PDB file of C-alpha atoms in Angstrom:
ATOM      1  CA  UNK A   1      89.798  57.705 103.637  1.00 68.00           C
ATOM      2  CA  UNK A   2      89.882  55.119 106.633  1.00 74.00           C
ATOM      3  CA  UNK A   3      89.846  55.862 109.964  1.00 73.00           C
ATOM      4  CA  UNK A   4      93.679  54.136 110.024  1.00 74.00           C
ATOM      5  CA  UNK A   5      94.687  56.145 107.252  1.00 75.00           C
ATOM      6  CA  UNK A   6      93.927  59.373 109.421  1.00 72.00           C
ATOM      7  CA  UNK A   7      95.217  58.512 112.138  1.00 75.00           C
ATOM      8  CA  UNK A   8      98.724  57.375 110.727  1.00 74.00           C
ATOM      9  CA  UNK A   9      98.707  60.705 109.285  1.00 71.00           C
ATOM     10  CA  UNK A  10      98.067  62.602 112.471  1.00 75.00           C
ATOM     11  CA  UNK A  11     101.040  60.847 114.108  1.00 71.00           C
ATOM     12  CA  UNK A  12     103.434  61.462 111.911  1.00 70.00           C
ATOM     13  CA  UNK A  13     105.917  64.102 112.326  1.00 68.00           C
ATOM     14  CA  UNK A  14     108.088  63.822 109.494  1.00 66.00           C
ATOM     15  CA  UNK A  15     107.008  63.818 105.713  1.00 64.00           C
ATOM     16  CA  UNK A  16     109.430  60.715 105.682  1.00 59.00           C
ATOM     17  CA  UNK A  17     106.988  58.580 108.122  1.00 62.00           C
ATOM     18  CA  UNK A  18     104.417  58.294 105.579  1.00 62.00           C
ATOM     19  CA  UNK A  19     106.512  56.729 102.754  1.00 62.00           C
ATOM     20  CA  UNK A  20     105.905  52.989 102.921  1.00 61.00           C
ATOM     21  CA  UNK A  21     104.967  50.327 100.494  1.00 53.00           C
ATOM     22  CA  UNK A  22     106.587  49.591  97.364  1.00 50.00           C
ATOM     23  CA  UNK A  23     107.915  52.500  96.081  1.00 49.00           C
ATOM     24  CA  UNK A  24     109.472  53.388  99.457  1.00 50.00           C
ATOM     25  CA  UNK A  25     113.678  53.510  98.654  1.00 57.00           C
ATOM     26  CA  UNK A  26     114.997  50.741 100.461  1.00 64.00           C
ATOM     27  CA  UNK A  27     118.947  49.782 100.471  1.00 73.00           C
ATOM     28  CA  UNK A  28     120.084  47.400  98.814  1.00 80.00           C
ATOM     29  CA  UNK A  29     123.696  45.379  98.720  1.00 85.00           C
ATOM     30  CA  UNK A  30     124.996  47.835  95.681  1.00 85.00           C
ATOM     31  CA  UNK A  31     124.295  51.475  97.699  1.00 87.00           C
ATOM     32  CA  UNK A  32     128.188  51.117  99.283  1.00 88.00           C
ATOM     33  CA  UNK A  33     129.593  50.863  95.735  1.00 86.00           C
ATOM     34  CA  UNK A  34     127.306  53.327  94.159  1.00 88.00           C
ATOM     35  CA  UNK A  35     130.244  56.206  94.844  1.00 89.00           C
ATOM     36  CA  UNK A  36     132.863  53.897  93.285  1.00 87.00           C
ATOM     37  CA  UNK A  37     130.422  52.839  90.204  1.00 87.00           C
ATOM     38  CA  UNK A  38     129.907  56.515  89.811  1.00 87.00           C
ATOM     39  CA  UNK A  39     133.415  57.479  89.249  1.00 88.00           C
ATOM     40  CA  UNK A  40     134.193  54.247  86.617  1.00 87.00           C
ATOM     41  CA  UNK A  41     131.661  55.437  84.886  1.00 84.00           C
ATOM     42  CA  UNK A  42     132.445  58.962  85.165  1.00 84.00           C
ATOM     43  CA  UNK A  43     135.776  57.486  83.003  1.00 85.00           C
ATOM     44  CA  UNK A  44     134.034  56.182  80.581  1.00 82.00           C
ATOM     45  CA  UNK A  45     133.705  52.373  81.834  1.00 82.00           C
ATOM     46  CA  UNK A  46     130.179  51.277  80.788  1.00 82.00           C
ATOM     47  CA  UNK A  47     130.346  47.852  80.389  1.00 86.00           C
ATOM     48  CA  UNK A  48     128.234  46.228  83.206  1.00 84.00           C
ATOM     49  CA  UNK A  49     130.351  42.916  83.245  1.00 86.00           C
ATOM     50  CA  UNK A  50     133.338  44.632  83.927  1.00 87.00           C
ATOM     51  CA  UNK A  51     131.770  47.188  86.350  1.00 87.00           C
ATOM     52  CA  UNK A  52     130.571  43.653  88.346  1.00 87.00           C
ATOM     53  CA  UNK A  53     134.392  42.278  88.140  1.00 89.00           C
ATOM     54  CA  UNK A  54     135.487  45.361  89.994  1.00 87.00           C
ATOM     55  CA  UNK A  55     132.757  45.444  92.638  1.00 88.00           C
ATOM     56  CA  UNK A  56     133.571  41.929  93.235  1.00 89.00           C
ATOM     57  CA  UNK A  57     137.100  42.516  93.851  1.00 89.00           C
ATOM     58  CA  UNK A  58     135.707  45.311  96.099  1.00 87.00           C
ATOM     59  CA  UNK A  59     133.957  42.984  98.375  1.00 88.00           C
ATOM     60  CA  UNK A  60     130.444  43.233  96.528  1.00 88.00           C
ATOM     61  CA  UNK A  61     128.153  40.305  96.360  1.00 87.00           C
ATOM     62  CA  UNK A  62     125.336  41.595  94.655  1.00 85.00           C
ATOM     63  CA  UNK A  63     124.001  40.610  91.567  1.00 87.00           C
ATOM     64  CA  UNK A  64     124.503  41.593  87.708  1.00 86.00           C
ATOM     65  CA  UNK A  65     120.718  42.820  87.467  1.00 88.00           C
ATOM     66  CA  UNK A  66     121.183  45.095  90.275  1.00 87.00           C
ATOM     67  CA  UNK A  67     124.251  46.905  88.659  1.00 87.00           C
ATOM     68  CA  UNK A  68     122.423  47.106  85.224  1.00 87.00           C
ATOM     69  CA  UNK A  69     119.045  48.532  86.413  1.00 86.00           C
ATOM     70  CA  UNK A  70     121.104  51.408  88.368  1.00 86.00           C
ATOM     71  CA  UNK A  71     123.125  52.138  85.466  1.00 84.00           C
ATOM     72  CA  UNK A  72     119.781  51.755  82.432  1.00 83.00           C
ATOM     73  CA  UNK A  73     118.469  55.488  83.651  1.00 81.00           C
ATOM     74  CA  UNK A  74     122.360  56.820  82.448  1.00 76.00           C
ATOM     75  CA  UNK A  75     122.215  54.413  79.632  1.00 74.00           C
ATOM     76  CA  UNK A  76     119.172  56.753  78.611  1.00 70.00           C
ATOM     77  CA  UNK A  77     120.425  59.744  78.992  1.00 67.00           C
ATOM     78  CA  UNK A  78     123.764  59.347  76.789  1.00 61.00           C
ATOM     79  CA  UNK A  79     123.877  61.233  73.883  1.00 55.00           C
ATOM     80  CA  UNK A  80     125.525  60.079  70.478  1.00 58.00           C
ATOM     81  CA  UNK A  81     127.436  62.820  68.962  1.00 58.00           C
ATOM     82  CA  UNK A  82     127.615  62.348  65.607  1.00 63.00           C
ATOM     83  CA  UNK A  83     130.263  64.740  63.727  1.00 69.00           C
ATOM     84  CA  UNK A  84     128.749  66.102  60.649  1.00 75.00           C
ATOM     85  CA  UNK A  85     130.134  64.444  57.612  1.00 79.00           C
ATOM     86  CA  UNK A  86     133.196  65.506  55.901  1.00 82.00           C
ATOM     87  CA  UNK A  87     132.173  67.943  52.688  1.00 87.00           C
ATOM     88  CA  UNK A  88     132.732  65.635  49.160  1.00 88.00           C
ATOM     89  CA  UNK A  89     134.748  66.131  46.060  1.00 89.00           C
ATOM     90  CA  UNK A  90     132.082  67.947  43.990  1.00 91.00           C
ATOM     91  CA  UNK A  91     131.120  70.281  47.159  1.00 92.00           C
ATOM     92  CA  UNK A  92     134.896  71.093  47.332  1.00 92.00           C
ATOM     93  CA  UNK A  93     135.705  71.822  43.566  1.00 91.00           C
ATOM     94  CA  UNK A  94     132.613  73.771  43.485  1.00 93.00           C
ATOM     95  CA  UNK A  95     134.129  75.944  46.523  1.00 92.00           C
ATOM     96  CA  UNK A  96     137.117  76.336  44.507  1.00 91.00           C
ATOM     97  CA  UNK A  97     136.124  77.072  40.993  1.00 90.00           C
ATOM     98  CA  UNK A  98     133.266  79.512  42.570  1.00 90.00           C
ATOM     99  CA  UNK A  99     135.113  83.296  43.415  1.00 88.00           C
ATOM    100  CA  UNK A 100     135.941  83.647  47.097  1.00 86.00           C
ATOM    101  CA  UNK A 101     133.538  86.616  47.674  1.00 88.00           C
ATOM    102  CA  UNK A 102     130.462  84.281  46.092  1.00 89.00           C
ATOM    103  CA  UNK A 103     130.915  81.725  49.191  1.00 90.00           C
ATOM    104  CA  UNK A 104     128.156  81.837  52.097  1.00 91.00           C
ATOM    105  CA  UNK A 105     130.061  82.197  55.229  1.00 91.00           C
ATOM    106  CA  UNK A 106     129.635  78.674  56.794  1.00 89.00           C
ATOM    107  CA  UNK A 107     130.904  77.369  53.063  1.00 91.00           C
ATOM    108  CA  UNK A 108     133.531  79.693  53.381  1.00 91.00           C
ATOM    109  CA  UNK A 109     134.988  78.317  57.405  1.00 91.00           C
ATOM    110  CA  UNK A 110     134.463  74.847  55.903  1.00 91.00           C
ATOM    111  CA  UNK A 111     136.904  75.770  53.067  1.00 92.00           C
ATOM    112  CA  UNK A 112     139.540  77.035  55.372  1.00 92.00           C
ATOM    113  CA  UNK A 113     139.414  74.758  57.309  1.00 91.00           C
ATOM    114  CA  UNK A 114     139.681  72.051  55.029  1.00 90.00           C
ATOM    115  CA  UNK A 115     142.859  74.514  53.372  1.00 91.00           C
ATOM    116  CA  UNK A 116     144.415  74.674  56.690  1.00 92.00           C
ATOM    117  CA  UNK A 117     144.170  70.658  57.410  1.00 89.00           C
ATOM    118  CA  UNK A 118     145.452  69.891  53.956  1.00 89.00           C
ATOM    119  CA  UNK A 119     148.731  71.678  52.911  1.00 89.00           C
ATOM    120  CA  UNK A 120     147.985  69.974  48.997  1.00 90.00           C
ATOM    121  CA  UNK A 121     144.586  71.559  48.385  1.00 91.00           C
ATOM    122  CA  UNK A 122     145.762  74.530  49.764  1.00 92.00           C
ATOM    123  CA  UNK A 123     148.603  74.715  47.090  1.00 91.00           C
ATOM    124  CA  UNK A 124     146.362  73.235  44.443  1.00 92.00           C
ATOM    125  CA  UNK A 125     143.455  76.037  45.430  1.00 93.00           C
ATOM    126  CA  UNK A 126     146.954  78.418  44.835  1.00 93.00           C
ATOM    127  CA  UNK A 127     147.182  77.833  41.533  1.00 93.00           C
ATOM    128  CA  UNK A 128     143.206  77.527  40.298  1.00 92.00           C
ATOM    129  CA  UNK A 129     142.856  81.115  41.957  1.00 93.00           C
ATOM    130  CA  UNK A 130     146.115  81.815  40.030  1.00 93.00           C
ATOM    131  CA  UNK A 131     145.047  80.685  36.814  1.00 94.00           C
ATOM    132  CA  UNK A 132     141.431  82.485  37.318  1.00 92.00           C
ATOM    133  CA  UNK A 133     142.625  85.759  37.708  1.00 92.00           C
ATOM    134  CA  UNK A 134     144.572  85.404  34.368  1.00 93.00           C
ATOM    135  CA  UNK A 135     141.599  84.204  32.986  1.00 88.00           C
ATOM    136  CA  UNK A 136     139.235  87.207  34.274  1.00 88.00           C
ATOM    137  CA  UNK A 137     142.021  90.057  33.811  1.00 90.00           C
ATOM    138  CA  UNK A 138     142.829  88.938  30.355  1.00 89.00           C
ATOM    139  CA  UNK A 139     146.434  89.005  31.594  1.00 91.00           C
ATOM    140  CA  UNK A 140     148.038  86.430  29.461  1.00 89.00           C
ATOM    141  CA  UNK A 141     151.599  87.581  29.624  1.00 91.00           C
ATOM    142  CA  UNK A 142     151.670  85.951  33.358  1.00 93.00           C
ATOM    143  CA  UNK A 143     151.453  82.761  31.854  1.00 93.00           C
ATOM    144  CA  UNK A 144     154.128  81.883  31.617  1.00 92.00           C
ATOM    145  CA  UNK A 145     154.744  82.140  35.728  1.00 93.00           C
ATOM    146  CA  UNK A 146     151.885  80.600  36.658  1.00 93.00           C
ATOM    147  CA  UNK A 147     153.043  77.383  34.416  1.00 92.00           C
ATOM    148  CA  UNK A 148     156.571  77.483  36.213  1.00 91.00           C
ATOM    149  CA  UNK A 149     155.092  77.568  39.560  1.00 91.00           C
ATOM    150  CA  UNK A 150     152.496  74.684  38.413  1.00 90.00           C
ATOM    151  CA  UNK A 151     156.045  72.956  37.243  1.00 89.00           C
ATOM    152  CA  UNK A 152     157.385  73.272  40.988  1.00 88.00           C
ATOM    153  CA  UNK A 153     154.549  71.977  43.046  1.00 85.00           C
ATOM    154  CA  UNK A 154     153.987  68.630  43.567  1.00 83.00           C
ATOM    155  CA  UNK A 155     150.524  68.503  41.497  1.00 85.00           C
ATOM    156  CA  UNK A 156     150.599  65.714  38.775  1.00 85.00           C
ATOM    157  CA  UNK A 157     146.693  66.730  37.569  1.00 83.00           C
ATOM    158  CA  UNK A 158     148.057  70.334  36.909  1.00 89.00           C
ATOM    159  CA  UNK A 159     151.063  69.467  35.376  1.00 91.00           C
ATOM    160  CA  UNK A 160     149.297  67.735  32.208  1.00 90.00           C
ATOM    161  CA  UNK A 161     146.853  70.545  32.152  1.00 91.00           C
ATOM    162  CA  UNK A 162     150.126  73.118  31.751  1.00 91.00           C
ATOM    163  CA  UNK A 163     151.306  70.643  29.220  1.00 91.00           C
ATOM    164  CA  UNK A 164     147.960  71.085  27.239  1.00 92.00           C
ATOM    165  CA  UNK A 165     148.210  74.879  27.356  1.00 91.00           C
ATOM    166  CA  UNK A 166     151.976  74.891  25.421  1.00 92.00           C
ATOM    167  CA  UNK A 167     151.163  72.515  23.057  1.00 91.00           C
ATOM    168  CA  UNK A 168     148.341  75.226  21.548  1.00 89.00           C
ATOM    169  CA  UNK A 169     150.388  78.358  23.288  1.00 90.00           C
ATOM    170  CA  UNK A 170     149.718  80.926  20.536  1.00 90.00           C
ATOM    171  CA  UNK A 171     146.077  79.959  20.525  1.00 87.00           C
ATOM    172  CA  UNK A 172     145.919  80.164  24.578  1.00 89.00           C
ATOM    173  CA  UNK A 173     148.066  83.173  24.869  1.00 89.00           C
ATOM    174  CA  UNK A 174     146.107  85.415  21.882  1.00 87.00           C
ATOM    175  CA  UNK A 175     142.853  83.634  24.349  1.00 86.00           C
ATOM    176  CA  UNK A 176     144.052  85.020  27.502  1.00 88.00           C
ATOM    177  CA  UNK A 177     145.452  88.160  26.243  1.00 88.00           C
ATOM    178  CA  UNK A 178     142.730  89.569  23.728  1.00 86.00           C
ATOM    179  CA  UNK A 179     138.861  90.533  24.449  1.00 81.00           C
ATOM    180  CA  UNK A 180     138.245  88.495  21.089  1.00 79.00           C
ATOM    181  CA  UNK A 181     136.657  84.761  21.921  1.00 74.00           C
ATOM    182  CA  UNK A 182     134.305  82.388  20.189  1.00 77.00           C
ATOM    183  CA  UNK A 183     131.900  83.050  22.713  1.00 78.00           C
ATOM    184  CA  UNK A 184     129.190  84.199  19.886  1.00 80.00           C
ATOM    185  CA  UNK A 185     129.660  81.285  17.992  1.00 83.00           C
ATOM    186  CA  UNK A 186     129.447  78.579  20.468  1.00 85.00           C
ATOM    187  CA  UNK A 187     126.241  80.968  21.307  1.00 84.00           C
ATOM    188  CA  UNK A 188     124.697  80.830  18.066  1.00 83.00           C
ATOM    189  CA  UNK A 189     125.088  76.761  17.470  1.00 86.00           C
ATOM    190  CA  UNK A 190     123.450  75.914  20.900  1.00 87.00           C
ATOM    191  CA  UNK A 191     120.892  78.471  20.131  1.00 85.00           C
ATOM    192  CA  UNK A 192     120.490  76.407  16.551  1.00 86.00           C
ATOM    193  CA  UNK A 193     120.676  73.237  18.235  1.00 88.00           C
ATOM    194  CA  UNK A 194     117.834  74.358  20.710  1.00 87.00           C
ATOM    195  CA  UNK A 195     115.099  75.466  17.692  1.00 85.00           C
ATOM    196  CA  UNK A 196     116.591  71.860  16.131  1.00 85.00           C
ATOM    197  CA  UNK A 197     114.867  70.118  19.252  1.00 86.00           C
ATOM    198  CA  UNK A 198     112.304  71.934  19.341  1.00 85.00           C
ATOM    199  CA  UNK A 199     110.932  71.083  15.780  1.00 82.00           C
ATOM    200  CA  UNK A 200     112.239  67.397  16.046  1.00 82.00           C
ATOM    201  CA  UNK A 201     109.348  65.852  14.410  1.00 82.00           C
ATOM    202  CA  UNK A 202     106.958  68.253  13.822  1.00 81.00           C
ATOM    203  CA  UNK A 203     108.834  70.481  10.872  1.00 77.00           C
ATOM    204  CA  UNK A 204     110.995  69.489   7.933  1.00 83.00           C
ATOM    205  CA  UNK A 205     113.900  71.408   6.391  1.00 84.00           C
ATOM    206  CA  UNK A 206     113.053  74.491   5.140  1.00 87.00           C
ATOM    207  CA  UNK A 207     111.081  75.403   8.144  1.00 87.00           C
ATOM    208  CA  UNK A 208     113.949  74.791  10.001  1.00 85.00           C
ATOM    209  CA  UNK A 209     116.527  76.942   7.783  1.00 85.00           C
ATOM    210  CA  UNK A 210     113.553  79.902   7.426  1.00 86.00           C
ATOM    211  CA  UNK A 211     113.574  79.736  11.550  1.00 84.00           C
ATOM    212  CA  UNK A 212     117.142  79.923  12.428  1.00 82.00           C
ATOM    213  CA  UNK A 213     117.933  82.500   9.745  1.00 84.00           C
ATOM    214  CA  UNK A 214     115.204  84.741  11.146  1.00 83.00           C
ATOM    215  CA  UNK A 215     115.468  83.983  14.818  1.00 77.00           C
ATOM    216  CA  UNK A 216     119.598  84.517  14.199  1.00 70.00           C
ATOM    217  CA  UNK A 217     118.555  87.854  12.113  1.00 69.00           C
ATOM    218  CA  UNK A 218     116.283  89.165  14.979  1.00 69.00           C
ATOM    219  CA  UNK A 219     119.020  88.755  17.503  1.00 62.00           C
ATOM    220  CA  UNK A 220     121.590  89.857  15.594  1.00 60.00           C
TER     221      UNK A 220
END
């Protein structure tokens, strides 16, 4: 350290005497308007060539640069927010064919939410809950409700599934009345078609029928 260098440090009183040189703050035209610039941006003005129109109507005869390199460290700083994106079709039909109780609990504020924002899903959520609880209860003879309330809503996609259900009604009623199904069968060919897969090309008939009959025998 020079002899200057401790000297200049002996007389100074002040921390403030010894900043000098380049990085020392010095003013500049724009430090009157900095207040002002503050507050328009403060309401959201952040375009720097308007922000210079209003200084200059303020009296400022600065330059553009100036007014951009005060306002780059905010620039920096601004955050995007991003909302998250709005749940699809498939999430939302899988929230409402799934039971109520089976939903995690964000999946479960999305849903009513959505319900509450949209008076149309909510009805049309209504009647799937409606129709599942006939199903699950075997409570057929309520069928006949749920249709006429389907009927009175304004839900064209549930009104030709209703119209499905009376065209076969015996069939549909004995379905959702009675513990008897064809659940076993419709078990028993996609447990055939699986062993026909699985010997595609390495067995010929009768291995196949021997298979099946025993495989159906042992779980029988």
């Amino acid at each position: 350290m020079g002899g200057n260098t401790v000297r200049r440090y002996a007389r100074a009183a002040v921390p403030e005497q010894l900043l000098t040189g380049r990085h020392q703050t010095r003013a500049s035209q724009l430090d009157p308007y900095k207040p002002h610039l503050d507050k328009l941006w403060a309401a959201g003005h952040t375009n720097a060539i308007q922000l210079l129109a209003e200084l200059q109507n303020l009296g400022y005869r600065g330059s553009y640069q100036m007014i951009r390199d005060y306002l780059r460290p905010r620039r920096r700083q601004r955050i995007r927010v991003v909302p998250p994106a709005p749940p699809g079709i498939r999430r939302i039909t899988g929230w409402m064919m799934r039971h109520p109780e089976h939903l995690a609990d964000g999946e479960r504020q999305q849903f009513v939410a959505l319900l509450a924002h949209c008076p149309e899903l909510k009805a049309l959520h209504e009647r799937v809950r409606g129709f599942a609880e006939i199903l699950q209860t075997r409570s057929g003879q309520h069928l006949k409700d749920w249709i006429t309330a389907v009927r009175t809503a304004d839900l064209p996609r549930l009104h030709a599934f209703a119209a499905g259900l009376e065209k076969d009604w015996d069939t549909v009623l004995q379905g959702l009345s009675t513990r008897w199904n064809s659940g076993p069968v419709e078990g028993r060919v996609n447990h055939i078609k699986m062993v026909k897969r699985q010997m595609f090309g390495r067995a010929k008939l009768p291995l196949l029928r021997k298979r099946v009959l025993l495989t159906a025998a042992a779980n029988w």
